[in-house]
Amino acid sequence: MYTSPDDARSDLMLAGAVFIFGPIVVGLLLATVPLGRIPLMGSALSLAVPAVLTILVPFLLVRYRRESWADYGFGAEVGQGAGTGIVIALPLVVAGLAVALLSGQPAAAALPALAIGPAWALQMGVRLITWVGLAVLAVFVTVKARDAFRADYRTIPEAMVEIGRIVALVAAGASLLRLVTTQSIGSLILPLGVAGMGVLVYRGVKGPTSVSRAALLTPTVLLAIGSLFISFSAARLVEGIWTGALVAAVGLIMGVLREHRGSAWVVITLAVAIALFTPLPVPLRLG
């Protein structure tokens, strides 16, 4: 598959614009037309909006360009890499359990799939659709970035360390600020879990595999910006930066997995594991 640089950049800009600005547009629309007040419409919108903001545009663009999803790594047998995706998520699962233990909460509080209660099915549906949507978007922009920008090749470990160092510095600062504003030990432990995932991926890279720096930088930056929300409240602003930094790290991990393994299914299974078995916040917000 090859897309001209101009076409690849336009595809990236369109998918990125919908992801970044879509929540603002949807929030304004819902404030004007209160569809959420219609019975069952609020639940339907909660499930549909994350899919529209993350999956719909890549799906339409792939059809428009007459591409195949196999070009993005979905051509391999379904389930390939599932075990790897689950293993990579384990440090974050353990971090979530540690937060629950240290906070005196039951283990189910750290495992959304087990936290059965009112509206549990809807909450799980939103988490699954959002995280899987982020995975599809990350895979799409990772592949498109190869053609969209000037090639600047590095080995995967070099590029991962270079980008990851910046993400880690932002996450560390935001974690300390969030610890002050929320007094939550999760402010420090959950970032360590995400860092643990990064270490597993880094150690799993074999051979002198090269990668375009843009292919890893694009999902990192896009998921960070799309997950960041600005507020005049200092506490909410810190929360937004903290969430954005963690999701950026996940975006970097997803980009590395796609480029190193050539299959998108490991990225999808990682997203499913994060949604079901970790307390990492859902990053998409309306308004």
CSV table of C-alpha atoms in Angstrom, one decimal:
chain,number,residue,atom,x,y,z
A,1,MET,CA,0.0,0.0,0.0
A,2,TYR,CA,1.2,3.5,-0.9
A,3,THR,CA,-0.5,6.8,-0.4
A,4,SER,CA,1.0,10.0,-1.7
A,5,PRO,CA,2.3,12.3,1.0
A,6,ASP,CA,-0.4,14.9,0.3
A,7,ASP,CA,-3.2,12.3,0.5
A,8,ALA,CA,-1.7,10.7,3.6
A,9,ARG,CA,-1.4,14.1,5.4
A,10,SER,CA,-5.0,15.0,4.5
A,11,ASP,CA,-6.2,11.6,5.9
A,12,LEU,CA,-4.2,12.2,9.1
A,13,MET,CA,-5.5,15.7,9.5
A,14,LEU,CA,-9.1,14.7,9.0
A,15,ALA,CA,-8.9,11.7,11.4
A,16,GLY,CA,-7.0,13.8,13.9
A,17,ALA,CA,-9.4,16.8,13.6
A,18,VAL,CA,-12.5,14.6,14.3
A,19,PHE,CA,-10.8,13.0,17.3
A,20,ILE,CA,-9.5,16.3,18.8
A,21,PHE,CA,-12.4,18.7,18.0
A,22,GLY,CA,-15.2,16.2,17.8
A,23,PRO,CA,-15.9,16.1,21.5
A,24,ILE,CA,-16.3,19.9,21.6
A,25,VAL,CA,-18.7,19.9,18.6
A,26,VAL,CA,-20.7,17.0,20.1
A,27,GLY,CA,-20.8,18.7,23.5
A,28,LEU,CA,-22.1,21.9,22.0
A,29,LEU,CA,-24.7,20.0,20.0
A,30,LEU,CA,-26.0,18.1,23.0
A,31,ALA,CA,-26.1,21.4,25.0
A,32,THR,CA,-28.3,22.9,22.2
A,33,VAL,CA,-30.4,19.8,21.4
A,34,PRO,CA,-30.8,17.8,24.7
A,35,LEU,CA,-31.0,14.4,23.0
A,36,GLY,CA,-29.8,12.7,26.2
A,37,ARG,CA,-33.2,13.4,27.8
A,38,ILE,CA,-34.9,11.0,25.3
A,39,PRO,CA,-35.3,7.6,26.9
A,40,LEU,CA,-32.4,5.3,26.0
A,41,MET,CA,-30.9,8.0,23.7
A,42,GLY,CA,-28.3,9.0,26.3
A,43,SER,CA,-27.1,5.4,26.6
A,44,ALA,CA,-27.0,5.0,22.8
A,45,LEU,CA,-25.0,8.3,22.4
A,46,SER,CA,-22.5,7.2,25.1
A,47,LEU,CA,-21.8,4.1,23.0
A,48,ALA,CA,-21.9,5.7,19.6
A,49,VAL,CA,-19.9,8.9,20.1
A,50,PRO,CA,-16.6,7.2,21.0
A,51,ALA,CA,-16.9,5.0,17.9
A,52,VAL,CA,-17.7,8.0,15.6
A,53,LEU,CA,-14.8,10.0,17.0
A,54,THR,CA,-12.2,7.2,16.6
A,55,ILE,CA,-13.2,4.5,14.1
A,56,LEU,CA,-15.7,6.1,11.7
A,57,VAL,CA,-13.2,8.4,9.8
A,58,PRO,CA,-10.5,5.7,9.4
A,59,PHE,CA,-13.1,3.3,8.1
A,60,LEU,CA,-14.5,5.7,5.6
A,61,LEU,CA,-11.0,6.8,4.4
A,62,VAL,CA,-9.9,3.2,3.9
A,63,ARG,CA,-13.0,2.6,1.7
A,64,TYR,CA,-12.5,5.9,-0.1
A,65,ARG,CA,-8.8,5.1,-0.9
A,66,ARG,CA,-9.8,1.6,-1.9
A,67,GLU,CA,-7.3,0.2,0.6
A,68,SER,CA,-7.5,-3.0,2.5
A,69,TRP,CA,-7.5,-3.3,6.3
A,70,ALA,CA,-4.8,-6.0,5.8
A,71,ASP,CA,-2.5,-3.1,4.9
A,72,TYR,CA,-2.9,-1.9,8.4
A,73,GLY,CA,-2.2,-5.2,10.1
A,74,PHE,CA,-5.7,-6.6,10.3
A,75,GLY,CA,-5.1,-9.2,7.6
A,76,ALA,CA,-3.5,-11.7,10.0
A,77,GLU,CA,-5.7,-14.4,11.6
A,78,VAL,CA,-8.0,-12.9,14.2
A,79,GLY,CA,-6.5,-13.5,17.7
A,80,GLN,CA,-2.9,-13.4,16.5
A,81,GLY,CA,-0.9,-11.7,19.2
A,82,ALA,CA,-3.7,-11.9,21.7
A,83,GLY,CA,-1.5,-13.4,24.4
A,84,THR,CA,1.2,-10.8,23.9
A,85,GLY,CA,-1.3,-8.0,24.3
A,86,ILE,CA,-2.6,-9.4,27.5
A,87,VAL,CA,0.9,-9.9,28.9
A,88,ILE,CA,1.9,-6.4,28.0
A,89,ALA,CA,-1.1,-5.1,30.0
A,90,LEU,CA,-0.1,-7.0,33.2
A,91,PRO,CA,2.1,-4.3,34.8
A,92,LEU,CA,-0.9,-1.9,34.6
A,93,VAL,CA,-3.2,-4.5,36.0
A,94,VAL,CA,-0.9,-5.1,38.9
A,95,ALA,CA,-0.6,-1.3,39.4
A,96,GLY,CA,-4.4,-1.0,39.6
A,97,LEU,CA,-4.6,-3.8,42.1
A,98,ALA,CA,-1.9,-2.1,44.2
A,99,VAL,CA,-3.8,1.1,44.2
A,100,ALA,CA,-7.0,-0.6,45.4
A,101,LEU,CA,-5.1,-2.5,48.1
A,102,LEU,CA,-3.3,0.6,49.4
A,103,SER,CA,-6.5,2.6,49.3
A,104,GLY,CA,-8.4,-0.1,51.3
A,105,GLN,CA,-10.8,-0.8,48.4
A,106,PRO,CA,-11.8,-4.3,47.1
A,107,ALA,CA,-9.8,-5.7,44.2
A,108,ALA,CA,-12.9,-5.4,42.0
A,109,ALA,CA,-12.5,-1.6,42.2
A,110,ALA,CA,-9.4,-2.0,40.0
A,111,LEU,CA,-10.9,-4.5,37.6
A,112,PRO,CA,-13.8,-2.8,35.8
A,113,ALA,CA,-15.0,-6.1,34.3
A,114,LEU,CA,-15.6,-7.4,37.9
A,115,ALA,CA,-17.1,-4.2,39.3
A,116,ILE,CA,-20.7,-5.2,38.7
A,117,GLY,CA,-23.2,-2.7,39.8
A,118,PRO,CA,-25.8,-0.2,38.4
A,119,ALA,CA,-25.1,0.7,34.8
A,120,TRP,CA,-22.2,-1.7,34.7
A,121,ALA,CA,-23.0,-3.0,31.2
A,122,LEU,CA,-23.2,0.5,29.8
A,123,GLN,CA,-19.9,1.5,31.5
A,124,MET,CA,-18.1,-1.5,30.2
A,125,GLY,CA,-19.5,-0.9,26.7
A,126,VAL,CA,-18.2,2.7,26.8
A,127,ARG,CA,-14.8,1.6,28.0
A,128,LEU,CA,-14.5,-1.2,25.4
A,129,ILE,CA,-15.6,0.9,22.5
A,130,THR,CA,-13.4,3.9,23.5
A,131,TRP,CA,-10.2,1.9,24.1
A,132,VAL,CA,-10.7,-0.3,21.0
A,133,GLY,CA,-11.4,2.9,19.0
A,134,LEU,CA,-8.2,4.5,20.3
A,135,ALA,CA,-6.3,1.3,19.2
A,136,VAL,CA,-7.8,1.4,15.7
A,137,LEU,CA,-7.0,5.2,15.4
A,138,ALA,CA,-3.5,4.6,16.6
A,139,VAL,CA,-2.9,1.9,14.1
A,140,PHE,CA,-4.4,4.0,11.3
A,141,VAL,CA,-2.3,7.1,12.0
A,142,THR,CA,0.9,5.1,12.6
A,143,VAL,CA,0.6,3.6,9.1
A,144,LYS,CA,-0.4,6.9,7.5
A,145,ALA,CA,2.4,8.8,9.1
A,146,ARG,CA,5.0,6.7,7.2
A,147,ASP,CA,3.8,8.3,3.9
A,148,ALA,CA,2.7,11.6,5.3
A,149,PHE,CA,6.0,12.9,6.6
A,150,ARG,CA,9.7,13.0,5.5
A,151,ALA,CA,11.4,9.7,6.4
A,152,ASP,CA,13.5,10.0,9.5
A,153,TYR,CA,14.5,6.5,10.3
A,154,ARG,CA,15.8,5.2,13.6
A,155,THR,CA,15.9,1.8,15.2
A,156,ILE,CA,12.7,1.2,17.2
A,157,PRO,CA,14.4,1.2,20.6
A,158,GLU,CA,16.1,4.5,19.8
A,159,ALA,CA,12.9,6.1,18.7
A,160,MET,CA,11.0,4.7,21.6
A,161,VAL,CA,13.5,6.0,24.1
A,162,GLU,CA,13.7,9.4,22.5
A,163,ILE,CA,9.9,10.0,22.5
A,164,GLY,CA,9.3,8.1,25.7
A,165,ARG,CA,11.7,10.3,27.6
A,166,ILE,CA,9.6,13.4,26.9
A,167,VAL,CA,6.4,11.6,27.7
A,168,ALA,CA,7.9,10.3,31.0
A,169,LEU,CA,9.0,13.8,32.1
A,170,VAL,CA,5.5,15.2,31.5
A,171,ALA,CA,3.9,12.3,33.2
A,172,ALA,CA,6.2,12.6,36.2
A,173,GLY,CA,5.4,16.3,36.7
A,174,ALA,CA,1.7,15.8,36.2
A,175,SER,CA,1.7,12.9,38.7
A,176,LEU,CA,3.3,14.9,41.4
A,177,LEU,CA,0.8,17.8,40.9
A,178,ARG,CA,-2.1,15.3,40.9
A,179,LEU,CA,-0.8,13.8,44.1
A,180,VAL,CA,-0.9,17.2,45.7
A,181,THR,CA,-4.4,18.0,44.4
A,182,THR,CA,-6.1,14.6,44.9
A,183,GLN,CA,-4.0,12.9,47.6
A,184,SER,CA,-4.4,9.7,45.6
A,185,ILE,CA,-1.6,7.2,45.6
A,186,GLY,CA,-2.8,6.2,42.2
A,187,SER,CA,-1.3,9.4,40.8
A,188,LEU,CA,2.1,7.7,41.2
A,189,ILE,CA,1.4,4.0,40.9
A,190,LEU,CA,-0.7,4.0,37.7
A,191,PRO,CA,2.1,5.8,35.7
A,192,LEU,CA,4.5,3.2,37.0
A,193,GLY,CA,2.2,0.5,35.6
A,194,VAL,CA,2.2,2.2,32.2
A,195,ALA,CA,6.0,2.6,32.3
A,196,GLY,CA,6.1,-1.2,33.1
A,197,MET,CA,4.2,-1.9,29.9
A,198,GLY,CA,6.7,0.2,28.0
A,199,VAL,CA,9.6,-1.7,29.4
A,200,LEU,CA,8.0,-5.0,28.4
A,201,VAL,CA,7.5,-3.7,24.8
A,202,TYR,CA,11.1,-2.3,24.7
A,203,ARG,CA,12.6,-5.5,25.8
A,204,GLY,CA,10.5,-7.5,23.3
A,205,VAL,CA,11.9,-5.6,20.3
A,206,LYS,CA,14.3,-8.0,18.6
A,207,GLY,CA,16.8,-7.2,15.8
A,208,PRO,CA,17.9,-3.9,14.3
A,209,THR,CA,14.3,-3.1,13.2
A,210,SER,CA,14.1,0.5,11.8
A,211,VAL,CA,11.1,2.7,11.9
A,212,SER,CA,10.1,6.2,10.8
A,213,ARG,CA,10.2,8.5,13.8
A,214,ALA,CA,6.9,10.1,12.6
A,215,ALA,CA,5.2,6.7,12.7
A,216,LEU,CA,5.7,6.5,16.5
A,217,LEU,CA,5.5,10.2,17.2
A,218,THR,CA,2.1,10.7,15.5
A,219,PRO,CA,-0.1,8.3,17.6
A,220,THR,CA,1.7,9.6,20.8
A,221,VAL,CA,1.0,13.2,20.1
A,222,LEU,CA,-2.5,12.7,18.7
A,223,LEU,CA,-3.8,10.6,21.6
A,224,ALA,CA,-2.2,13.0,24.0
A,225,ILE,CA,-3.9,16.1,22.5
A,226,GLY,CA,-7.2,14.3,22.1
A,227,SER,CA,-7.2,13.2,25.7
A,228,LEU,CA,-6.2,16.6,27.2
A,229,PHE,CA,-9.0,18.8,28.3
A,230,ILE,CA,-8.5,22.4,29.3
A,231,SER,CA,-10.3,23.9,32.4
A,232,PHE,CA,-10.1,27.0,34.5
A,233,SER,CA,-10.1,24.6,37.5
A,234,ALA,CA,-6.5,23.9,38.5
A,235,ALA,CA,-7.5,20.4,39.7
A,236,ARG,CA,-9.2,19.5,36.4
A,237,LEU,CA,-6.4,20.9,34.4
A,238,VAL,CA,-3.9,18.8,36.2
A,239,GLU,CA,-6.2,15.8,35.8
A,240,GLY,CA,-6.3,16.4,32.1
A,241,ILE,CA,-2.6,16.7,31.7
A,242,TRP,CA,-2.1,13.5,33.8
A,243,THR,CA,-4.6,11.6,31.7
A,244,GLY,CA,-3.2,12.9,28.5
A,245,ALA,CA,0.4,11.9,29.4
A,246,LEU,CA,-0.7,8.3,30.3
A,247,VAL,CA,-2.7,7.9,27.1
A,248,ALA,CA,0.2,9.4,25.1
A,249,ALA,CA,2.4,6.6,26.5
A,250,VAL,CA,-0.1,4.0,25.6
A,251,GLY,CA,-0.2,5.5,22.1
A,252,LEU,CA,3.5,5.2,21.8
A,253,ILE,CA,3.3,1.6,22.9
A,254,MET,CA,0.6,0.9,20.3
A,255,GLY,CA,2.7,2.5,17.6
A,256,VAL,CA,5.7,0.4,18.5
A,257,LEU,CA,3.7,-2.8,18.6
A,258,ARG,CA,2.2,-2.1,15.2
A,259,GLU,CA,5.5,-1.3,13.5
A,260,HIS,CA,7.5,-4.1,15.2
A,261,ARG,CA,5.0,-6.9,14.9
A,262,GLY,CA,3.2,-5.9,11.7
A,263,SER,CA,-0.1,-7.0,13.2
A,264,ALA,CA,-2.8,-4.8,14.6
A,265,TRP,CA,-4.4,-7.5,16.6
A,266,VAL,CA,-1.9,-7.3,19.4
A,267,VAL,CA,-2.8,-3.6,19.7
A,268,ILE,CA,-6.5,-4.4,19.8
A,269,THR,CA,-6.1,-7.1,22.5
A,270,LEU,CA,-3.9,-4.7,24.6
A,271,ALA,CA,-6.8,-2.1,24.3
A,272,VAL,CA,-9.3,-4.7,25.4
A,273,ALA,CA,-7.2,-5.7,28.4
A,274,ILE,CA,-6.8,-2.1,29.4
A,275,ALA,CA,-10.5,-1.5,29.2
A,276,LEU,CA,-11.5,-4.6,31.1
A,277,PHE,CA,-8.8,-5.1,33.7
A,278,THR,CA,-7.3,-1.7,34.5
A,279,PRO,CA,-8.6,1.5,36.1
A,280,LEU,CA,-7.0,3.7,33.5
A,281,PRO,CA,-9.5,6.6,32.9
A,282,VAL,CA,-11.5,6.7,29.7
A,283,PRO,CA,-9.8,9.8,28.0
A,284,LEU,CA,-12.6,11.0,25.7
A,285,ARG,CA,-14.7,13.8,27.2
A,286,LEU,CA,-17.5,15.9,25.7
A,287,GLY,CA,-17.6,19.6,26.0
